[in-house]
Amino acid sequence: MWIPIQINENSAEPLYHQIEVQLRSLILSGQVEEGTLLPSIREFANDLKCSVITVRRVYQDLESEGLLRTKQGTGTFVAKVGSDERDRHRRTAVVEAMESAVDVGMQVQCTKEDLKAIFKEVLDAKYKG
Amino acid sequence: MVVRMKGIVKERGTLQIGPMDLDFPSGYVTAIVGSNGSGKSTLMNMMMQLVHPDQGQIELLGHTLAGEHQWELKKRIGYVMEKSWNDQNADTLERIVTEMKYWYPTWNQALYERMVDVFEIDPKQRFGKMSKGTRRKCEFIIGFVHEPELLLLDEPSSGLDPLSWKFMLDEIRAYMDRGDRAVILASHIIDEVKRLADYVVFMHKGKLLGRYEKDQLIDDWKALWVEASPEVVDRVSLRRLGGVMALENESRNVVKIVTLDVSMTEMALEQAGLRVLRTGGVELDEILTYLIQQS
């Protein structure tokens, strides 16, 4: 299974954190399904041009969160994710995106009313037809 | 640890290697990055018992080396040397392989046949008649196919075309998948080091500059482009901020800062009220250059 993770070395965010955030999001959003066998640590490290130390750390973190499980001798699989957890993740992802949109608005001195109007405009345009 | 070096010193003409302590862990790829003549090949030759240190001790696969050749240990190591052997010009891969099968109990015939096939090698062709790249492929096969516990690669990809290079990297990856083997790689090709290495050792003129977890280097070393007019630069001593390795003026109002501890430097910049306009990565060869300048 090839996992679509994009590393940005120009970011100040540590590699393991970038990978962990993206992999968690892929699992919680269902893009990588329950039961999927993830690449071996060495394989994944090679794809991402990072070290096995980093990938092992990500797998261990997500395993302790209950998102992954490791079967001795077979590999690391995506565990069953509860629907509560999935809903919470969906909500968080949307809230974060909106927060950054509001931040941009505040930077260019939009009022609350301006932002509401813009939000409605965008929403109408997206849901048209 | 597959290799432990303790207090190693070796005189090589005008160059003194060491004194240094250096360990290479099992389960990991360690890359040695250094300028020409930094002593990388000598280190590998010491592990192969081709060169003996003047001082210090080497522990190899759990055995202490004590001058006499330990042939049994050599069977557990694979070595792709930097230079080709000229006295092998008249030899062929096919003939060498018939001997190797007896010498190495772990010889993997299926792997050998697959590699000869993918690398498109004629095992009957004399080494002297081969192109540099084809000969390099043969040397890689000879060092690799008995799947040793310790694999020493000294500039393994010199002369390889991009396809063969990719294949070689995939093979090394698959070989390491088991988790109980070790690769020590000397390479000038930064992309190769980035793809393969877990640890990076920097060397310069026989001295050890440091051994690092590779991703830690990539995480910690950054270039920061900071908005700072000359008046501000006079007021705030950027060079003395935590982590700063180098400064460059990009334009009148922008300074590029290279840091080995991005979080520390970012915090210091924030306290000084300076804004970071852009963040960028620092390549391993640039890190080597900065470490050499500092030493």
CSV table of C-alpha atoms in Angstrom, one decimal:
chain,number,residue,atom,x,y,z
A,1,MET,CA,0.0,0.0,0.0
A,2,TRP,CA,1.4,3.4,-1.0
A,3,ILE,CA,0.5,6.1,1.4
A,4,PRO,CA,0.2,9.7,0.1
A,5,ILE,CA,2.3,11.6,2.5
A,6,GLN,CA,4.1,14.8,1.5
A,7,ILE,CA,7.1,16.0,3.5
A,8,ASN,CA,8.2,19.6,3.4
A,9,GLU,CA,11.8,20.0,4.5
A,10,ASN,CA,11.4,23.8,4.2
A,11,SER,CA,9.0,23.8,7.1
A,12,ALA,CA,10.2,24.3,10.7
A,13,GLU,CA,7.9,21.5,11.8
A,14,PRO,CA,9.9,18.3,12.7
A,15,LEU,CA,9.7,15.4,10.1
A,16,TYR,CA,8.1,12.9,12.5
A,17,HIS,CA,5.4,15.4,13.4
A,18,GLN,CA,4.6,16.1,9.7
A,19,ILE,CA,4.3,12.4,9.0
A,20,GLU,CA,2.3,11.7,12.1
A,21,VAL,CA,-0.3,14.4,11.5
A,22,GLN,CA,-0.8,13.4,7.9
A,23,LEU,CA,-1.0,9.6,8.6
A,24,ARG,CA,-3.4,10.2,11.5
A,25,SER,CA,-5.6,12.3,9.2
A,26,LEU,CA,-5.5,9.7,6.4
A,27,ILE,CA,-6.7,7.1,8.9
A,28,LEU,CA,-9.3,9.1,10.6
A,29,SER,CA,-10.8,10.4,7.4
A,30,GLY,CA,-11.0,6.8,6.1
A,31,GLN,CA,-8.7,7.5,3.1
A,32,VAL,CA,-6.6,4.6,4.4
A,33,GLU,CA,-9.0,1.9,5.5
A,34,GLU,CA,-9.2,-0.4,8.4
A,35,GLY,CA,-7.1,-3.5,8.0
A,36,THR,CA,-4.7,-1.9,5.5
A,37,LEU,CA,-1.2,-3.2,5.8
A,38,LEU,CA,1.2,-0.3,6.0
A,39,PRO,CA,4.7,-0.4,4.4
A,40,SER,CA,7.5,-1.9,6.5
A,41,ILE,CA,9.4,0.7,8.5
A,42,ARG,CA,12.4,0.5,6.1
A,43,GLU,CA,10.2,0.7,3.0
A,44,PHE,CA,8.3,3.7,4.3
A,45,ALA,CA,11.5,5.5,5.4
A,46,ASN,CA,12.9,5.0,2.0
A,47,ASP,CA,9.8,6.5,0.3
A,48,LEU,CA,9.8,9.5,2.5
A,49,LYS,CA,13.6,9.9,2.5
A,50,CYS,CA,13.6,9.9,6.3
A,51,SER,CA,15.2,7.4,8.7
A,52,VAL,CA,13.7,4.3,10.2
A,53,ILE,CA,14.0,6.0,13.6
A,54,THR,CA,11.4,8.6,12.5
A,55,VAL,CA,9.0,6.1,11.0
A,56,ARG,CA,9.2,3.8,14.0
A,57,ARG,CA,8.4,6.7,16.3
A,58,VAL,CA,5.3,7.6,14.2
A,59,TYR,CA,4.1,4.0,14.2
A,60,GLN,CA,4.6,3.7,17.9
A,61,ASP,CA,2.8,6.9,18.6
A,62,LEU,CA,-0.2,6.0,16.5
A,63,GLU,CA,-0.2,2.5,17.9
A,64,SER,CA,-0.5,3.9,21.4
A,65,GLU,CA,-3.4,6.1,20.2
A,66,GLY,CA,-5.1,2.9,19.0
A,67,LEU,CA,-5.0,3.8,15.3
A,68,LEU,CA,-2.5,1.1,14.4
A,69,ARG,CA,-1.7,-2.3,15.5
A,70,THR,CA,1.4,-4.5,15.0
A,71,LYS,CA,1.2,-8.2,14.4
A,72,GLN,CA,4.5,-9.8,15.2
A,73,GLY,CA,6.1,-11.0,12.0
A,74,THR,CA,3.4,-9.7,9.6
A,75,GLY,CA,3.6,-6.0,9.9
A,76,THR,CA,1.6,-2.9,11.0
A,77,PHE,CA,-2.1,-2.6,10.2
A,78,VAL,CA,-4.7,0.2,10.4
A,79,ALA,CA,-6.9,-0.6,13.4
A,80,LYS,CA,-10.7,-0.1,13.6
A,81,VAL,CA,-11.5,3.5,14.3
A,82,GLY,CA,-14.6,4.3,16.3
A,83,SER,CA,-17.2,6.5,14.6
A,84,ASP,CA,-17.1,9.0,17.5
A,85,GLU,CA,-13.4,9.5,16.9
A,86,ARG,CA,-13.9,9.9,13.2
A,87,ASP,CA,-16.7,12.5,13.7
A,88,ARG,CA,-14.5,14.4,16.2
A,89,HIS,CA,-11.7,14.4,13.6
A,90,ARG,CA,-13.9,15.6,10.8
A,91,ARG,CA,-15.1,18.4,13.0
A,92,THR,CA,-11.6,19.4,14.1
A,93,ALA,CA,-10.3,19.4,10.5
A,94,VAL,CA,-13.1,21.8,9.4
A,95,VAL,CA,-12.8,24.0,12.5
A,96,GLU,CA,-9.0,24.4,11.9
A,97,ALA,CA,-9.5,25.3,8.3
A,98,MET,CA,-12.1,27.9,9.2
A,99,GLU,CA,-9.9,29.3,11.9
A,100,SER,CA,-7.2,30.0,9.4
A,101,ALA,CA,-9.6,31.5,7.0
A,102,VAL,CA,-10.8,33.9,9.7
A,103,ASP,CA,-7.2,34.7,10.6
A,104,VAL,CA,-6.6,35.8,7.0
A,105,GLY,CA,-9.7,37.9,7.1
A,106,MET,CA,-8.6,39.6,10.3
A,107,GLN,CA,-5.1,40.3,8.9
A,108,VAL,CA,-6.7,42.3,6.1
A,109,GLN,CA,-9.0,44.1,8.5
A,110,CYS,CA,-12.3,42.5,7.7
A,111,THR,CA,-15.1,43.0,10.2
A,112,LYS,CA,-17.2,40.2,11.6
A,113,GLU,CA,-20.0,41.2,9.4
A,114,ASP,CA,-17.8,41.3,6.3
A,115,LEU,CA,-16.6,37.7,7.1
A,116,LYS,CA,-20.2,36.5,7.6
A,117,ALA,CA,-21.2,37.9,4.2
A,118,ILE,CA,-18.1,36.4,2.5
A,119,PHE,CA,-18.8,33.1,4.1
A,120,LYS,CA,-22.4,33.0,2.9
A,121,GLU,CA,-21.3,34.0,-0.6
A,122,VAL,CA,-18.7,31.2,-0.8
A,123,LEU,CA,-21.2,28.7,0.7
A,124,ASP,CA,-23.9,29.6,-1.8
A,125,ALA,CA,-21.5,29.4,-4.7
A,126,LYS,CA,-20.2,26.0,-3.7
A,127,TYR,CA,-23.6,24.5,-3.1
A,128,LYS,CA,-25.2,26.0,-6.2
A,129,GLY,CA,-26.8,23.3,-8.3
B,1,MET,CA,26.7,-2.6,17.8
B,2,VAL,CA,28.3,-4.3,14.7
B,3,VAL,CA,31.4,-2.2,15.0
B,4,ARG,CA,32.9,-0.5,18.0
B,5,MET,CA,36.0,1.7,17.5
B,6,LYS,CA,37.8,2.9,20.6
B,7,GLY,CA,40.7,5.4,20.6
B,8,ILE,CA,41.6,4.6,17.0
B,9,VAL,CA,44.7,6.3,15.6
B,10,LYS,CA,46.3,5.7,12.2
B,11,GLU,CA,49.1,7.6,10.5
B,12,ARG,CA,48.6,7.8,6.8
B,13,GLY,CA,51.5,9.8,5.3
B,14,THR,CA,50.8,13.4,6.3
B,15,LEU,CA,47.3,12.6,7.5
B,16,GLN,CA,46.6,11.4,11.0
B,17,ILE,CA,43.3,9.6,11.4
B,18,GLY,CA,41.8,9.9,14.9
B,19,PRO,CA,42.0,9.6,17.7
B,20,MET,CA,38.4,8.7,17.5
B,21,ASP,CA,35.7,6.6,19.2
B,22,LEU,CA,32.9,5.5,16.8
B,23,ASP,CA,30.2,2.9,17.0
B,24,PHE,CA,28.0,1.6,14.3
B,25,PRO,CA,24.6,0.1,15.4
B,26,SER,CA,23.0,-3.0,14.0
B,27,GLY,CA,19.7,-2.5,12.2
B,28,TYR,CA,20.7,0.9,10.8
B,29,VAL,CA,22.4,2.5,7.8
B,30,THR,CA,25.2,4.8,8.8
B,31,ALA,CA,26.5,7.1,6.2
B,32,ILE,CA,30.0,8.6,6.4
B,33,VAL,CA,30.1,12.0,4.7
B,34,GLY,CA,33.4,13.8,4.3
B,35,SER,CA,35.7,15.7,2.0
B,36,ASN,CA,38.2,13.8,-0.1
B,37,GLY,CA,41.0,12.4,2.0
B,38,SER,CA,38.9,12.6,5.2
B,39,GLY,CA,39.8,9.0,6.1
B,40,LYS,CA,36.5,7.3,5.2
B,41,SER,CA,38.1,4.5,3.2
B,42,THR,CA,40.8,3.9,5.8
B,43,LEU,CA,38.1,3.3,8.4
B,44,MET,CA,36.5,0.7,6.2
B,45,ASN,CA,39.8,-0.9,5.5
B,46,MET,CA,40.3,-1.2,9.2
B,47,MET,CA,37.0,-3.0,9.6
B,48,MET,CA,38.1,-5.4,6.8
B,49,GLN,CA,41.4,-6.0,8.6
B,50,LEU,CA,43.3,-4.7,5.5
B,51,VAL,CA,44.7,-1.8,7.6
B,52,HIS,CA,45.6,-2.1,11.3
B,53,PRO,CA,45.3,0.9,13.6
B,54,ASP,CA,48.5,2.2,15.3
B,55,GLN,CA,46.5,2.6,18.5
B,56,GLY,CA,43.1,1.7,19.8
B,57,GLN,CA,40.8,-1.2,19.6
B,58,ILE,CA,38.2,-2.4,17.1
B,59,GLU,CA,35.4,-4.8,18.1
B,60,LEU,CA,33.8,-6.4,15.0
B,61,LEU,CA,30.6,-8.4,15.2
B,62,GLY,CA,31.4,-9.1,18.9
B,63,HIS,CA,35.0,-10.1,18.4
B,64,THR,CA,38.0,-7.9,19.2
B,65,LEU,CA,40.5,-7.6,16.4
B,66,ALA,CA,44.0,-8.3,17.5
B,67,GLY,CA,46.3,-8.2,14.5
B,68,GLU,CA,45.9,-11.7,13.0
B,69,HIS,CA,43.3,-12.1,10.2
B,70,GLN,CA,40.0,-13.5,11.4
B,71,TRP,CA,38.8,-15.2,8.2
B,72,GLU,CA,35.5,-16.4,9.7
B,73,LEU,CA,34.6,-12.8,10.5
B,74,LYS,CA,35.3,-11.8,6.9
B,75,LYS,CA,32.6,-14.2,5.6
B,76,ARG,CA,30.1,-12.2,7.6
B,77,ILE,CA,31.0,-8.9,6.0
B,78,GLY,CA,30.5,-7.7,2.4
B,79,TYR,CA,32.8,-5.0,1.1
B,80,VAL,CA,32.4,-2.9,-2.1
B,81,MET,CA,35.7,-1.0,-2.3
B,82,GLU,CA,36.2,2.4,-3.7
B,83,LYS,CA,38.7,1.3,-6.3
B,84,SER,CA,38.6,-1.6,-8.8
B,85,TRP,CA,41.3,-4.2,-8.6
B,86,ASN,CA,43.5,-3.8,-11.7
B,87,ASP,CA,44.9,-7.4,-11.3
B,88,GLN,CA,41.3,-8.7,-11.9
B,89,ASN,CA,41.1,-7.3,-15.4
B,90,ALA,CA,41.4,-10.7,-17.1
B,91,ASP,CA,38.9,-12.3,-14.7
B,92,THR,CA,35.2,-12.8,-15.2
B,93,LEU,CA,32.2,-12.6,-12.8
B,94,GLU,CA,31.4,-16.2,-13.6
B,95,ARG,CA,34.8,-17.5,-12.5
B,96,ILE,CA,34.9,-15.4,-9.3
B,97,VAL,CA,31.4,-16.6,-8.4
B,98,THR,CA,32.3,-20.3,-8.6
B,99,GLU,CA,34.9,-19.6,-5.8
B,100,MET,CA,32.6,-17.4,-3.8
B,101,LYS,CA,29.9,-20.0,-3.6
B,102,TYR,CA,32.3,-22.3,-1.6
B,103,TRP,CA,33.7,-19.5,0.5
B,104,TYR,CA,30.4,-18.0,1.7
B,105,PRO,CA,28.0,-20.3,3.4
B,106,THR,CA,25.3,-17.7,3.1
B,107,TRP,CA,25.6,-17.3,-0.7
B,108,ASN,CA,22.2,-16.5,-2.2
B,109,GLN,CA,22.1,-18.0,-5.7
B,110,ALA,CA,18.6,-16.8,-6.5
B,111,LEU,CA,19.5,-13.3,-5.6
B,112,TYR,CA,22.7,-13.5,-7.7
B,113,GLU,CA,20.8,-14.7,-10.8
B,114,ARG,CA,18.2,-11.9,-10.4
B,115,MET,CA,20.8,-9.2,-10.0
B,116,VAL,CA,22.8,-10.4,-13.1
B,117,ASP,CA,19.6,-10.3,-15.0
B,118,VAL,CA,18.4,-6.9,-13.9
B,119,PHE,CA,21.8,-5.3,-14.3
B,120,GLU,CA,22.1,-7.0,-17.7
B,121,ILE,CA,25.5,-8.4,-17.1
B,122,ASP,CA,27.3,-11.0,-19.2
B,123,PRO,CA,29.1,-13.1,-16.5
B,124,LYS,CA,31.5,-14.4,-19.1
B,125,GLN,CA,32.8,-10.9,-20.1
B,126,ARG,CA,36.2,-10.0,-18.8
B,127,PHE,CA,36.3,-7.2,-16.2
B,128,GLY,CA,38.9,-5.3,-18.2
B,129,LYS,CA,36.5,-5.2,-21.2
B,130,MET,CA,33.6,-3.8,-19.2
B,131,SER,CA,32.5,-0.2,-19.0
B,132,LYS,CA,33.1,1.5,-15.6
B,133,GLY,CA,29.4,1.2,-14.7
B,134,THR,CA,29.1,-2.4,-15.6
B,135,ARG,CA,32.2,-3.3,-13.6
B,136,ARG,CA,30.8,-1.4,-10.7
B,137,LYS,CA,27.6,-3.4,-10.8
B,138,CYS,CA,29.7,-6.6,-10.7
B,139,GLU,CA,31.6,-5.3,-7.7
B,140,PHE,CA,28.4,-4.5,-6.0
B,141,ILE,CA,27.1,-8.0,-6.7
B,142,ILE,CA,30.3,-9.6,-5.3
B,143,GLY,CA,30.1,-7.6,-2.1
B,144,PHE,CA,26.3,-8.1,-1.6
B,145,VAL,CA,25.0,-11.5,-2.8
B,146,HIS,CA,26.1,-13.4,0.3
B,147,GLU,CA,23.8,-11.2,2.3
B,148,PRO,CA,26.4,-10.3,5.0
B,149,GLU,CA,25.6,-9.1,8.5
B,150,LEU,CA,27.7,-6.0,7.8
B,151,LEU,CA,27.8,-4.4,4.4
B,152,LEU,CA,30.5,-1.8,3.7
B,153,LEU,CA,29.9,0.4,0.7
B,154,ASP,CA,32.6,2.8,-0.4
B,155,GLU,CA,31.1,5.1,-3.1
B,156,PRO,CA,29.1,2.2,-4.5
B,157,SER,CA,27.2,4.1,-7.1
B,158,SER,CA,30.1,5.8,-8.9
B,159,GLY,CA,29.6,5.2,-12.7
B,160,LEU,CA,26.1,3.7,-12.4
B,161,ASP,CA,23.3,4.9,-14.7
B,162,PRO,CA,20.1,6.3,-12.9
B,163,LEU,CA,18.1,3.0,-13.5
B,164,SER,CA,20.8,0.8,-12.0
B,165,TRP,CA,21.3,3.2,-9.2
B,166,LYS,CA,17.6,3.0,-8.3
B,167,PHE,CA,17.7,-0.8,-8.5
B,168,MET,CA,20.8,-0.9,-6.2
B,169,LEU,CA,19.0,1.4,-3.6
B,170,ASP,CA,15.9,-0.9,-3.7
B,171,GLU,CA,18.1,-3.9,-3.1
B,172,ILE,CA,19.8,-2.3,-0.2
B,173,ARG,CA,16.5,-1.4,1.2
B,174,ALA,CA,15.1,-4.9,0.9
B,175,TYR,CA,18.3,-6.3,2.4
B,176,MET,CA,17.9,-4.0,5.5
B,177,ASP,CA,14.2,-4.9,5.9
B,178,ARG,CA,15.0,-7.8,8.2
B,179,GLY,CA,16.3,-5.3,10.8
B,180,ASP,CA,19.3,-7.2,12.1
B,181,ARG,CA,21.9,-6.1,9.5
B,182,ALA,CA,24.0,-3.0,9.1
B,183,VAL,CA,25.2,-0.9,6.3
B,184,ILE,CA,28.1,1.5,6.5
B,185,LEU,CA,28.1,3.8,3.4
B,186,ALA,CA,30.7,6.3,2.4
B,187,SER,CA,29.2,8.6,-0.3
B,188,HIS,CA,29.5,12.0,-1.8
B,189,ILE,CA,26.0,11.7,-3.3
B,190,ILE,CA,23.7,13.5,-1.0
B,191,ASP,CA,20.5,12.1,-2.4
B,192,GLU,CA,21.9,8.6,-1.8
B,193,VAL,CA,22.7,9.5,1.8
B,194,LYS,CA,19.3,11.0,2.3
B,195,ARG,CA,17.5,8.0,0.9
B,196,LEU,CA,19.4,5.4,2.8
B,197,ALA,CA,20.9,6.7,6.0
B,198,ASP,CA,19.6,6.6,9.5
B,199,TYR,CA,22.7,8.1,11.0
B,200,VAL,CA,25.3,10.4,9.5
B,201,VAL,CA,28.9,10.6,10.5
B,202,PHE,CA,30.8,13.7,9.4
B,203,MET,CA,34.6,13.5,8.9
B,204,HIS,CA,37.2,16.0,7.8
B,205,LYS,CA,41.0,15.4,7.5
B,206,GLY,CA,41.0,12.3,9.6
B,207,LYS,CA,38.9,13.9,12.4
B,208,LEU,CA,35.4,13.0,13.5
B,209,LEU,CA,33.2,16.1,13.3
B,210,GLY,CA,30.2,14.4,14.8
B,211,ARG,CA,27.7,11.6,14.5
B,212,TYR,CA,24.0,12.5,14.2
B,213,GLU,CA,20.6,11.0,13.7
B,214,LYS,CA,19.9,12.1,10.1
B,215,ASP,CA,16.4,13.4,10.6
B,216,GLN,CA,17.5,15.3,13.7
B,217,LEU,CA,19.9,17.2,11.4
B,218,ILE,CA,17.2,17.9,8.9
B,219,ASP,CA,14.8,19.0,11.6
B,220,ASP,CA,17.3,21.2,13.5
B,221,TRP,CA,19.3,22.9,10.7
B,222,LYS,CA,17.3,25.5,8.9
B,223,ALA,CA,17.9,28.6,6.9
B,224,LEU,CA,15.7,31.6,8.1
B,225,TRP,CA,15.2,34.7,6.0
B,226,VAL,CA,14.6,37.5,8.4
B,227,GLU,CA,13.4,41.0,7.8
B,228,ALA,CA,16.1,43.2,9.4
B,229,SER,CA,17.3,46.6,8.3
B,230,PRO,CA,21.0,47.5,8.9
B,231,GLU,CA,20.0,49.6,11.9
B,232,VAL,CA,18.3,46.6,13.5
B,233,VAL,CA,21.2,44.3,12.7
B,234,ASP,CA,23.5,46.8,14.5
B,235,ARG,CA,21.2,46.8,17.5
B,236,VAL,CA,20.6,43.1,17.7
B,237,SER,CA,23.6,41.0,17.5
B,238,LEU,CA,22.2,38.2,15.3
B,239,ARG,CA,25.4,36.2,15.3
B,240,ARG,CA,25.1,35.7,19.0
B,241,LEU,CA,21.5,34.5,19.0
B,242,GLY,CA,21.1,30.8,20.1
B,243,GLY,CA,21.9,28.3,17.4
B,244,VAL,CA,23.1,30.7,14.7
B,245,MET,CA,25.9,29.3,12.6
B,246,ALA,CA,26.2,31.8,9.8
B,247,LEU,CA,24.7,35.0,8.4
B,248,GLU,CA,24.4,36.3,4.9
B,249,ASN,CA,23.0,39.6,3.6
B,250,GLU,CA,20.4,38.7,1.0
B,251,SER,CA,19.3,42.3,0.4
B,252,ARG,CA,19.4,45.6,2.2
B,253,ASN,CA,16.5,44.5,4.5
B,254,VAL,CA,16.8,40.8,4.5
B,255,VAL,CA,19.3,38.6,6.3
B,256,LYS,CA,19.6,34.9,5.8
B,257,ILE,CA,20.4,33.1,9.0
B,258,VAL,CA,21.7,29.5,9.1
B,259,THR,CA,20.9,27.8,12.4
B,260,LEU,CA,21.6,24.4,13.9
B,261,ASP,CA,18.7,24.8,16.3
B,262,VAL,CA,15.7,26.3,14.6
B,263,SER,CA,13.4,26.4,17.6
B,264,MET,CA,15.9,28.1,19.7
B,265,THR,CA,16.7,30.7,17.0
B,266,GLU,CA,13.1,31.3,16.2
B,267,MET,CA,12.3,32.0,19.8
B,268,ALA,CA,15.3,34.4,20.1
B,269,LEU,CA,14.2,36.2,16.9
B,270,GLU,CA,10.6,36.6,18.3
B,271,GLN,CA,12.0,38.1,21.5
B,272,ALA,CA,14.0,40.5,19.5
B,273,GLY,CA,10.8,41.4,17.6
B,274,LEU,CA,12.2,40.2,14.2
B,275,ARG,CA,10.0,38.6,11.6
B,276,VAL,CA,10.9,35.4,9.7
B,277,LEU,CA,9.9,35.8,6.1
B,278,ARG,CA,10.8,32.3,4.9
B,279,THR,CA,12.2,29.0,6.2
B,280,GLY,CA,14.2,26.6,4.2
B,281,GLY,CA,16.0,23.3,4.6
B,282,VAL,CA,19.8,23.0,4.8
B,283,GLU,CA,21.4,20.2,2.7
B,284,LEU,CA,23.7,17.7,4.3
B,285,ASP,CA,26.7,18.8,2.2
B,286,GLU,CA,26.1,22.4,3.4
B,287,ILE,CA,26.0,21.2,7.0
B,288,LEU,CA,29.3,19.5,6.4
B,289,THR,CA,30.8,22.8,5.1
B,290,TYR,CA,29.5,24.7,8.1
B,291,LEU,CA,30.9,22.1,10.6
B,292,ILE,CA,34.3,22.2,8.8
B,293,GLN,CA,34.3,26.0,9.1
B,294,GLN,CA,33.5,25.8,12.7
B,295,SER,CA,36.1,23.2,13.6
